[in-house]
Tab-separated table of C-alpha atoms in Angstrom:
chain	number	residue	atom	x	y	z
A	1	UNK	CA	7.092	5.754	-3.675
A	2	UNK	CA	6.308	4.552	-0.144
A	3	UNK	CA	8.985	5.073	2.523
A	4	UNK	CA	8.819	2.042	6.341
A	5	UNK	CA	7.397	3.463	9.011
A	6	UNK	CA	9.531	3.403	11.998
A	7	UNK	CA	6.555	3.490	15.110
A	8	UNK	CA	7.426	5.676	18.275
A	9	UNK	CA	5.698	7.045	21.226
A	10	UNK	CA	6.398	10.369	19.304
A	11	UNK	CA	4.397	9.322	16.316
A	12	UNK	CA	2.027	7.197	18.084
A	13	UNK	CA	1.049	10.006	20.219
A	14	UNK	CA	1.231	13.270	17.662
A	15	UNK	CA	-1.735	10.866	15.656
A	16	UNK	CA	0.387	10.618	12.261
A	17	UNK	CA	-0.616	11.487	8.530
A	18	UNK	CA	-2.839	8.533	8.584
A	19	UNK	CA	-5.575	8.825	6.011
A	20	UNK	CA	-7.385	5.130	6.095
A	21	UNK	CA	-9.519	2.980	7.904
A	22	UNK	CA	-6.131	1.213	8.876
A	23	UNK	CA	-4.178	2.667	11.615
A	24	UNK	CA	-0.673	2.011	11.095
A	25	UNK	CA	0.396	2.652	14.997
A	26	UNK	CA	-1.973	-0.479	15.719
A	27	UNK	CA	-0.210	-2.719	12.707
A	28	UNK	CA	2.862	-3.857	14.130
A	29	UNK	CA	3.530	-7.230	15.942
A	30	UNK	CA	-0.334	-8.105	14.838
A	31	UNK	CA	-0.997	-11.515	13.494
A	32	UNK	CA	-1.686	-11.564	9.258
A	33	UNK	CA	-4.012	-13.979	7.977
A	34	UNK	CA	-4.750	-14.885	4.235
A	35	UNK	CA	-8.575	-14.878	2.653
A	36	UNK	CA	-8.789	-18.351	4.028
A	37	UNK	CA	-8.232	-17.792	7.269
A	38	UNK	CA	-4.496	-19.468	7.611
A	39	UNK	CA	-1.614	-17.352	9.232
A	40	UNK	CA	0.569	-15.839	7.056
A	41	UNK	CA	2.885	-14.416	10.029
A	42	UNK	CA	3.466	-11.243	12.125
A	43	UNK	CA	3.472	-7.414	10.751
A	44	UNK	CA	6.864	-6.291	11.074
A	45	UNK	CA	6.646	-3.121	8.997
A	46	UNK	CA	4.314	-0.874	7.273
A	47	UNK	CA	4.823	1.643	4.244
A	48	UNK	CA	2.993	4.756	4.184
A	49	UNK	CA	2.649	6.456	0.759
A	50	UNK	CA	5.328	9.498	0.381
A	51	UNK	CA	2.858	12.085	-1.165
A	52	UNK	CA	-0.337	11.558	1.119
A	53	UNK	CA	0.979	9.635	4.541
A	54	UNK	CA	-1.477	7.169	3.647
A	55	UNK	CA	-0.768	3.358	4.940
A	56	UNK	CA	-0.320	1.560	1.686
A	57	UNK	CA	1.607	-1.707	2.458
A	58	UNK	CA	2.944	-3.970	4.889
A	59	UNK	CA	5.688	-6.575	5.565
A	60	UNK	CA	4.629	-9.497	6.833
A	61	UNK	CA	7.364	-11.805	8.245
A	62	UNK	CA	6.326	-14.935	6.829
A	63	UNK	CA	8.200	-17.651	9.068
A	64	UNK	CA	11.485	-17.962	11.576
A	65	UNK	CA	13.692	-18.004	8.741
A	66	UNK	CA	11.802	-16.437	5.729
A	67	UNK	CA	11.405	-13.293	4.261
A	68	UNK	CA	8.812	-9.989	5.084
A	69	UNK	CA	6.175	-10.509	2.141
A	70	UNK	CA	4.772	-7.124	1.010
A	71	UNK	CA	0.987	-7.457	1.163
A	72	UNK	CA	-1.600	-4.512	0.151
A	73	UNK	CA	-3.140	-2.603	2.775
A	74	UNK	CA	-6.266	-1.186	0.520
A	75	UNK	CA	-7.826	-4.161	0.268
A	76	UNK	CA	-7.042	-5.766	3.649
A	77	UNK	CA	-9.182	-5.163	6.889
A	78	UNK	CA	-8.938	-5.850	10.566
A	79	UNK	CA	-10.719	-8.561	11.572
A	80	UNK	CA	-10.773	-9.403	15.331
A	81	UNK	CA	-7.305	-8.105	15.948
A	82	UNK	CA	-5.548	-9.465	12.944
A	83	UNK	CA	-5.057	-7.891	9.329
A	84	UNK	CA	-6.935	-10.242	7.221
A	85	UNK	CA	-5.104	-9.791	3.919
A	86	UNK	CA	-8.031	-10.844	0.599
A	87	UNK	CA	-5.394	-13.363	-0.886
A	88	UNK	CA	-4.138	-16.313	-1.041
A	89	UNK	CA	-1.325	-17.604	1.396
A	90	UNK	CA	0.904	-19.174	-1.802
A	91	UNK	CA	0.498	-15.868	-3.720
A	92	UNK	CA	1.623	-13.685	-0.797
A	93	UNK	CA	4.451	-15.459	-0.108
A	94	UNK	CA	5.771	-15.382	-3.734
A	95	UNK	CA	5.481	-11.969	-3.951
A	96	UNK	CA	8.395	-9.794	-5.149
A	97	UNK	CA	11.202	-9.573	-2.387
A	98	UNK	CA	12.271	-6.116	-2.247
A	99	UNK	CA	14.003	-6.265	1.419
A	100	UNK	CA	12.542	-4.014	4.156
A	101	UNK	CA	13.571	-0.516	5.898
A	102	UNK	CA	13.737	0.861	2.192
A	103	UNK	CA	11.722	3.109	0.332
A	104	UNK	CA	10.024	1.208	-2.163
A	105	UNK	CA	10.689	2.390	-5.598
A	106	UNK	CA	7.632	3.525	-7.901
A	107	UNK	CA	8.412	0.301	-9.888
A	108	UNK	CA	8.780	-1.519	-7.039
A	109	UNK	CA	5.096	-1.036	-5.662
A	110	UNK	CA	4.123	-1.316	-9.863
A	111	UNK	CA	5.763	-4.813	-9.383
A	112	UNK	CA	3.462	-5.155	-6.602
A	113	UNK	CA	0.432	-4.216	-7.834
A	114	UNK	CA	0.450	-6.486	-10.575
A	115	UNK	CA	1.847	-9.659	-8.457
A	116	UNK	CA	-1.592	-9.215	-6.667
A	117	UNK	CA	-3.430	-7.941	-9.680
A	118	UNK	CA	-4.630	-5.045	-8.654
A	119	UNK	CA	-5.442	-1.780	-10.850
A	120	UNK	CA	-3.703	0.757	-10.619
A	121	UNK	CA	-5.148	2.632	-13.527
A	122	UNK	CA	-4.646	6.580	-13.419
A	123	UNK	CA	-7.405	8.843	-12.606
A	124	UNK	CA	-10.060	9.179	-15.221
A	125	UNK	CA	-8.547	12.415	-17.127
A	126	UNK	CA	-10.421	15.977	-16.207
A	127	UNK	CA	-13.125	16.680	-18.956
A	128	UNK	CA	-12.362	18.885	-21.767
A	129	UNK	CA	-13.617	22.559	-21.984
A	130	UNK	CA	-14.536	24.924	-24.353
A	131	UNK	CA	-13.025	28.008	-22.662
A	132	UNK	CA	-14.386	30.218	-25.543
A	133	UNK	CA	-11.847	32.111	-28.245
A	134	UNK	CA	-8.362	32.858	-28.037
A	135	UNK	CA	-7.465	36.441	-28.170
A	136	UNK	CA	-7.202	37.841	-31.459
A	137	UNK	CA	-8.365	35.109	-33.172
A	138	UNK	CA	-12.244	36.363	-32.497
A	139	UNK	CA	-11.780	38.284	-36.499
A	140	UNK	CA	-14.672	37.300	-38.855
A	141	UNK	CA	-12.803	36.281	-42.365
C-alpha cells in the first residue's frame, strides 16, 4: 500500500524516510517527460511505500482538464530537472485512474504494475535447511 505525500518545510527539512535515488521533496511541480522525450505534464503528487518510506509512484497531471496518471518511480530518473518516465506517452495516460490524495490499495498498485508491465514477482524464497533431527526422534529402530 502506498499512502500521497503531502511536502512541507517540516518534512523537507527533517530529510524524510526516503530510501532511493529519487528525492521526493524535489518531485513536485517538476516537468514529466515520456521515453521519447514528449511532456507528459507536471508532478502533482508522489506515493511513498507504507512499509519502507520509499518513493514508489507519482501523479502526473496530464493536461488543464485531465486526470493525474500514476507513473512508476523505480524505473524513472531525473534527467536535467525533469522525471523522465521509460514509457510511452499513450500508455501513461491510459493507465488505471485511481484519483489522488488516497492511499493506493495493494491491488491498486498490482493494477499498476501490470498496466506498465512490470514484475513484481516475490522474493526468491530463503533456501531450505537441514537443521539436523527433531528431538526424540534421534532412536535407531
Amino acid at each position: 500500500m502506498c499512502r500521497s505525500v503531502v511536502l512541507t518545510d517540516e518534512f523537507a527539512s527533517s530529510g524524510g524516510p526516503v530510501q532511493t535515488d529519487i528525492d521526493p521533496r524535489h518531485l513536485i511541480g517538476r516537468k514529466a517527460f515520456d521515453r521519447n522525450g514528449t511532456r507528459i505534464g507536471t508532478i502533482d503528487e508522489v506515493y511513498l511505500d507504507d512499509a519502507t518510506g520509499v518513493p514508489e509512484w507519482a501523479a502526473i497531471r496530464t493536461g488543464l482538464f485531465s486526470r493525474d496518471a500514476f507513473v512508476p518511480l523505480e524505473p524513472s530518473e531525473i534527467v536535467d530537472g525533469a522525471l523522465q518516465v521509460p514509457f510511452e506517452r499513450a500508455l501513461i495516460k491510459d493507465a488505471p485512474d485511481f484519483g489522488v490524495g488516497r492511499h493506493l490499495s495493494p491491488e491498486q498498485e498490482l493494477q499498476l504494475y501490470h498496466h506498465y508491465g512490470l514484475d513484481i514477482s516475490a522474493p526468491p524464497p530463503l533456501p531450505d535447511r537441514d537443521f539436523g533431527r527433531l528431538a526424540g526422534h534421534d532412536k535407531q529402530a
